[in-house]
Each structure stands twice: as C-alpha cells, then as structure tokens.
Amino acid sequence: MELRLTSDEVVKIKEGEDIYTALKRAGIYLTASCGGKGACGKCRVRIIDGKTEIKSYGKLTHIERESNIVLACQTLPNGDLLIEIPKESRLVVGDKIAVARTKDLAGYLKSYGVGINPTVKRLPLNLPPATITDNISDLDRLRRALDEQGIKGMRFSHEFVAELADALRRADWNMELVYVEGQGIPAEAIFLTPLEGCNRRYGIAVDIGTTTVVVYLVNLVNGEVVDIGSTYNSQMRHGDDVITRIVHATEGGGLNELQEAVVKDINTIVDSLMERHDIKSCEVDAATVSGNTTMSHIFWGLDPGSIREEPYIPTLNFFPMWRGGTARLSINPQSPVYTVPCVASYVGGDIVAGVLATKMHRNPEVALFMDIGTNGEIAIGNNEWLMTIKSATSGLR
Amino acid sequence: MELRLTSDEVVKIKEGEDIYTALKRAGIYLTASCGGKGACGKCRVRIIDGKTEIKSYGKLTHIERESNIVLACQTLPNGDLLIEIPKESRLVVGDKIAVARTKDLAGYLKSYGVGINPTVKRLPLNLPPATITDNISDLDRLRRALDEQGIKGMRFSHEFVAELADALRRADWNMELVYVEGQGIPAEAIFLTPLEGCNRRYGIAVDIGTTTVVVYLVNLVNGEVVDIGSTYNSQMRHGDDVITRIVHATEGGGLNELQEAVVKDINTIVDSLMERHDIKSCEVDAATVSGNTTMSHIFWGLDPGSIREEPYIPTLNFFPMWRGGTARLSINPQSPVYTVPCVASYVGGDIVAGVLATKMHRNPEVALFMDIGTNGEIAIGNNEWLMTIKSATSGLR
C-alpha cells in the first residue's frame, strides 16, 4: 500500500503498520514527545483521501476530528492514502540554530586565577639515532629521553608501540611526543608526530542538550574560541524528552540508535568546523562533553534504564577519562574525552557546567541559576551550600 | 594448467607460476628455509611427466638432476605436469610433538621462596542493594566497597562500565570483581562475575619457538600444571628460520600473515585444552608468552624489519602488559598478557625464561645453559655475571 503526501512524496506502508512508523522508516520524522505512543498528541496529520482504521484519537478535539485530523501513530491504512503533514507536525533536524558567542576563554580562565594547561601535552624530542654502539630498543630510547625530562612511568598502548619503529624513522628521530597527563591521570603516550606535521592543538567542548547539540572549537595554545557550530539533536526522532529517550534506549537496539544519532550530530559539526578552519582530525586531541545524566549515558552507550525507575540509579556520576575513539568521535582517536560529572540522576553535567561557569559556588552572595531548556534546572546557593531542582518545562514553552 | 601429484591430488597452476607457489596456494606446503628463493635447496620434487622451464638447479647434485629432481620454487610448467613430492620435502604442520611434562610448578615457586600470587586478583563483593536513601551511582557503590577494602585508584575501562549496571543486577549485588594489580601495574578492573559463574582460575604459559609452539595450562589457585599442548609453528610455511620470517614480514601483508599463523596455532591448542578440561574462556584470565625477539615482535604484530639490518634495533625489549583481546587470543579478552623480556635483538625471552628456570643467575657456581632449537643460544655465568651467544643451528641438526 502507498502513502502519498500532498508534498508529492510517496512512501510504502505495510498492512497493520501505522502512519507514524511508515513515515519514520522513510526518513520523514514527525514531532512526537512520547515516541509514538498516542500520549502526546503531537504527530497530527490530515487524511485527504482513503480509508483508515483509527485506534485512538488521544487528545484531539472534536473540531480537529471533524477536519479529518488524526494521530499518525494511532492510524492504520485500509488501502492507499493521501495525507497532508501540517508544518508544525514535521520535525526538521540538522538545522543550524543560533548560539551566542562565548566571551574570551583565556580571560575567563584568568578570572579563576588559572592558566591554560591542557591535559594533553606535547614534548619535542630529538633522539640520538640508533648506532651499533648505542643499540637499545626503540621504546628504551624513547623512555631514556623521557627519563632525562623527569617523566617516569608512562603507559604505552599497543597501538602506540605498533607505530613506533616506523614513526621514529619517518621523522628521522626528531618529533613531538603527544601524551596525556593530569591530576590523578597517569601519563600515557598518545602518538608521535614529525615536527612539521600535525602540531597545532585544538580541543572541542560539546554541550549535548536534549534538544540541541553545540560544539565549541578551542585553540588550546592561546585559549581562543575559534568557532562554534550547532544543530538539533537528531535523537528527537525518537521522542523529545528525557523519559521517552530512556524508554526508547531500553527497547531492542534503541540505545545504539540514540548513541549513533548524537555522535553523528557532533561529528557533522566537528567535520564542518575542521574543514572551515583547515584543521586535521589528528590536531583535535582533547574533548570535554557535558549533558544531563541521561544524555551523558547515551553518549557513552551506557544503558540509562535504571535512571527512570525507583531508586533512580545512574551507572555513574563521575566518568573515567575515556578516548575519542571509544566515543567514535571524528577527532584524534587517542584524545582524552572528559565528561563533566553529574550530581544525580536528574541533575547532570549540564547544570554542573553552568554553576562552574557562573562561579556562584565561589561567591559568598546567594545566587539563583536557571537553565531553561527541554527541562528546567534551578540551582541556588553560594560558596557554602548549593541546592538544585529539576522539572520538565515543555508545558511552559 | 594442472599439476597432478602421485598422491592423486590435483592442483591448478597458472602460466608463469612456479610449482612451490601453486602448491602453497592449494594448502600443500613444502619445506623451504629460504621461503621459496632457490637458496636452501629443500623444496625438491620429482618431475614424472610433462615439460618444464627450470630457472635454476641451485644446490642440486648431478645425480639428482639426472633423476628429474628439481627445486619446486625454481620450476615453471610448460603444460600439465605429473610430479612426486618426496616425504622429506613435504611440510606437515599442526602435528602434535612430544613435550616433557614440567615438574610441579608450586614446588618450583617454593624453591624460589615465593608463593602463588597471580597478577589477576578476584575479590568477592556483597554490595548493599540500591535504595531511595542510598542511591549513589553503580560505579560509586563499587568504588565505596573497594575503599572499604583499602583498594584505591582502580581504573575502569569503557567495556567494564558498559556492562556494569546489568552485571550488578544480574548477580543481585553479589559477585566477584576480577581485577589486575601487580608490582608497578596500577589496579584495573577486568570484569564482574556472579559467585556461581566463571570463577575457576587458569592461566596459560606459551613458548613460541621458531619451529614449535607449546602451551602450558596452569591452575592459578594451586599452581598445578593441568595439561600441555603443542604443535609445529605454521609460520614455517613462509620459511623456517628467523631471518626468512623477518624478510617475509616486511613484504606486503606478510607481518599480518605470520601473526595470524602463530596466534591461530596457539588458539588451536588453547581451545582443545579448554574443551578437554571443560574450562570456559572467561576462566583463563592470564597469559605469559616467551619467544625470541623476532617471534615476540611478530606475536604482537610489530614490524621486526629493523632487527635484521645494522644496527639491529628491536622496537622493544621490555613489553608493556597488554591484553588477551589485543593479542587476539581465545582466552578472556581482558586478561593481562605478560611477555618475557628480551635481552637483545638476537637474545630473546626464550633464553631469559630458560635462565630464570634453571636459576643459574642465583647461584655462585658458573653454569652453562644451552637451548638448541632452530637457533642455538648459549648462556654462561653465575649470580654476578652472565654472557650469551646465539647462532643458527640448522646445519647441526
């Protein structure tokens, strides 16, 4: 059977399949906070021609029903249909959204009394070439040079060592070692690069909102915010609030689908930023990600199911430092990815980042912080105490 | 064109292809120390019928030539051929070889004055279930229990955390944590297992010889050597000494081919040992590998090319602790794999293991140690000094 649209698109629809599902399969997404369960009443379409079987009218008014408006997720075809999708029902993702450009980052860090000190370090190394009288192994040669710089106990991954012999000889023993080291983070080698190679240094800061995804590209040498990109979070195709996303994640294959959606959104932005500024992916070697607890779990592919049910337990609030490759980001796969910690199941890294940015936790004055997005978080307090509350704001908007 | 064998096998042979290559493609391997370069004179076959083009007779004697003996790698067909492969030319790999059963391991360790203390630890944990008043995250709950046991700063991989929520609930908060910790090795979680699950503990010790591969299966609880398996190293298909293997490794795709061959040999033995003793692969959670420097490099997929050319530099002598999964072993993928360190490019982990096993480095008497395999190593010394020398022994055998 066929579903024809007034916009001239034609979609196949199966016996017993609802209009919402058929459209989704064809890449035409309707807004649906509830993910297609007949509860939110948002996936309205108008039947122009054809017979249907309607399971429920949900929240539709009498006037709407008389105008042949139905809920796409509750309507099955009894033959070919011609339908109209009202503009407000159609979900357009991938649109660019407006973002205010943040103030100078270096200035901001200065106001905290800290300098620019990225977790990823670069160390120029000029090794003496191997000779018959100085014939220690390649890794021992590298370790000896690190010892001389006072750097001890560095970890070397198999990927790093597998490239080592070739990297040293290609660079003629002159190169930069890129490695991770920070408070509580043991030193670990990332990669070797020739001195004239990929040696500019960029990082990305990612804000994963339930509705929008924003990426800041930062120059890690001088702290300049180079550019900002943003898009709608394509997870919206599977419901537009946190609870619906959790439900979708716990259904077969849903978690992977949601993770892929948001990672693809981030990569689309990052790729266009790198292209615009002529930056290689190996030069983006650090990332910071903030989002609410559910968004952070989904980003890392962790099942958020237990966040939804009493006693509301997330898998973690403090995320270990993992890698860009693990997260499948299109930056340097060895880059450390720092996830802003979450306070509780419904108070996430987004509000932690907000509190940190306003510095209200450093001042004696009591301040009120409000983050009004798909959900609203409010934090109140000062440098001695802080309280937070969270609620869905969809009704308010 | 066809190559018929007196053993009734029939193999396709291409225009311009030599007999050695055609047989190899069909899975029929000839002994060839030089890897098919006409130098070793071992791949002798007898031409019974058909015309050939002979590039070189190499080391063949007049009598052999008159008996229609040719070198398979130097002989191209001029039409269909009927050949005979003498028994001594045919390489049979995968055969079981005889291995002496080692003495009691626990007794051996006792003679060193050390107990059984595997790097992989198991810790039974009985966590209080999450409640609305004790609702910290899963990872924090695990960390709190580790703190109480005095275990701090454990690393948690993404794989481990991704399984965490499910593993805790499946085990009803009662399980064993399996983790790695040792001298200079920071604690790292490996996996969680229900108390009645996979909680026997085995390790394997692998001896990668240029000619033979031997695997010892060890019970890590009581130190018993459970069983031993062995096979010929199938890398022999690509030449039977170290130098020929290095040459093959540096030719396109050769390194991967050699690595796959030896890993497959090890896995074939390990799989049959596990099946024979009804052991699950998750229960084999530690491995130790020894081999000469080239064999160790190939096992880890590291290019051994620079070992062969002056100044004879290996990528490493001391191997970091990597994982069973990285090595593609069919044991627990998170298991630590310890590689016995090598002294130099031509004095490898095999002789280090031999010296350690004899304890000659602990005694004041000067002792001589000889390891006569495809290559011969001799070590001489006592607890104050040690010298080694290595040479090919093929001529001697």
Short mmCIF file of C-alpha atoms in Angstrom, two decimals, chain A residues 130-141 143 155-159 161-165 169 173 186 188 259 300-303 306 310-323 326 345, chain B residues 130-141 143 155-159 161-165 169 173 186 188 259 300-303 306 310-323 326 345:
data_model
loop_
_atom_site.label_atom_id
_atom_site.label_comp_id
_atom_site.label_asym_id
_atom_site.label_seq_id
_atom_site.Cartn_x
_atom_site.Cartn_y
_atom_site.Cartn_z
CA ALA A 130 70.45 4.18 16.82
CA THR A 131 74.03 3.02 16.21
CA ILE A 132 75.83 -0.27 16.68
CA THR A 133 77.28 1.00 19.98
CA ASP A 134 74.02 2.60 21.19
CA ASN A 135 71.64 -0.13 20.09
CA ILE A 136 68.92 -0.17 22.75
CA SER A 137 65.39 -0.80 21.56
CA ASP A 138 63.22 1.97 20.14
CA LEU A 139 61.00 2.08 23.22
CA ASP A 140 64.01 2.13 25.58
CA ARG A 141 65.42 5.05 23.56
CA ARG A 143 61.99 6.02 27.70
CA ARG A 155 51.96 3.88 29.78
CA PHE A 156 52.31 2.73 26.18
CA SER A 157 49.32 1.24 24.40
CA HIS A 158 49.69 -1.48 21.81
CA GLU A 159 48.51 0.94 19.09
CA VAL A 161 54.05 0.77 20.06
CA ALA A 162 52.85 -0.81 16.81
CA GLU A 163 53.52 2.53 15.05
CA LEU A 164 56.73 3.33 16.95
CA ALA A 165 59.51 1.89 14.75
CA ARG A 169 62.41 6.52 11.33
CA TRP A 173 64.39 10.72 15.26
CA PRO A 186 48.82 8.60 34.89
CA GLU A 188 50.05 7.81 28.73
CA GLN A 259 24.03 6.93 20.62
CA TRP A 300 28.85 6.70 26.04
CA GLY A 301 26.44 3.90 25.09
CA LEU A 302 25.52 3.11 28.71
CA ASP A 303 22.02 1.80 29.39
CA SER A 306 17.77 2.30 35.83
CA GLU A 310 12.98 3.89 41.56
CA PRO A 311 15.50 4.15 43.19
CA TYR A 312 16.72 6.09 40.08
CA ILE A 313 20.33 4.86 39.86
CA PRO A 314 22.68 6.00 37.08
CA THR A 315 25.60 3.75 36.13
CA LEU A 316 27.94 6.58 37.01
CA ASN A 317 28.10 10.22 38.00
CA PHE A 318 31.87 10.56 37.70
CA PHE A 319 33.01 9.33 34.31
CA PRO A 320 36.52 7.96 33.87
CA MET A 321 38.62 9.66 31.21
CA TRP A 322 37.96 7.63 28.07
CA ARG A 323 39.09 8.14 24.47
CA THR A 326 35.85 4.86 22.21
CA SER A 345 20.11 11.09 38.05
CA ALA B 130 20.49 0.49 45.83
CA THR B 131 17.61 2.13 47.71
CA ILE B 132 15.98 5.54 47.58
CA THR B 133 18.04 6.65 50.60
CA ASP B 134 21.30 5.05 49.41
CA ASN B 135 21.07 6.00 45.76
CA ILE B 136 24.63 6.64 44.69
CA SER B 137 25.60 5.53 41.20
CA ASP B 138 26.57 1.94 40.44
CA LEU B 139 30.22 2.81 39.96
CA ASP B 140 30.31 4.85 43.19
CA ARG B 141 28.79 1.86 45.02
CA ARG B 143 34.21 2.24 44.50
CA ARG B 155 40.98 2.18 36.52
CA PHE B 156 37.70 1.33 34.81
CA SER B 157 37.65 0.75 31.08
CA HIS B 158 34.68 1.70 28.95
CA GLU B 159 33.96 -2.01 28.28
CA VAL B 161 31.47 0.21 32.78
CA ALA B 162 29.22 -0.55 29.82
CA GLU B 163 28.45 -3.96 31.39
CA LEU B 164 28.27 -2.68 34.97
CA ALA B 165 24.57 -1.87 35.51
CA ARG B 169 21.60 -6.54 38.81
CA TRP B 173 24.67 -7.32 44.04
CA PRO B 186 48.05 0.12 38.53
CA GLU B 188 42.41 -2.08 36.70
CA GLN B 259 50.98 -13.09 13.22
CA TRP B 300 52.24 -8.68 18.84
CA GLY B 301 52.12 -7.60 15.19
CA LEU B 302 55.20 -5.37 15.47
CA ASP B 303 57.35 -4.96 12.37
CA SER B 306 64.88 -3.25 11.84
CA GLU B 310 72.51 -2.91 11.20
CA PRO B 311 72.37 -1.55 13.90
CA TYR B 312 69.83 -4.38 14.65
CA ILE B 313 67.22 -2.49 16.68
CA PRO B 314 64.06 -4.15 18.01
CA THR B 315 61.01 -1.98 18.70
CA LEU B 316 61.13 -3.14 22.30
CA ASN B 317 62.85 -5.49 24.69
CA PHE B 318 60.53 -4.86 27.61
CA PHE B 319 56.92 -5.30 26.56
CA PRO B 320 54.15 -3.40 28.36
CA MET B 321 51.40 -5.56 29.85
CA TRP B 322 48.82 -5.76 27.08
CA ARG B 323 45.55 -7.71 26.82
CA THR B 326 44.77 -7.17 21.79
CA SER B 345 67.75 -8.44 19.06
#
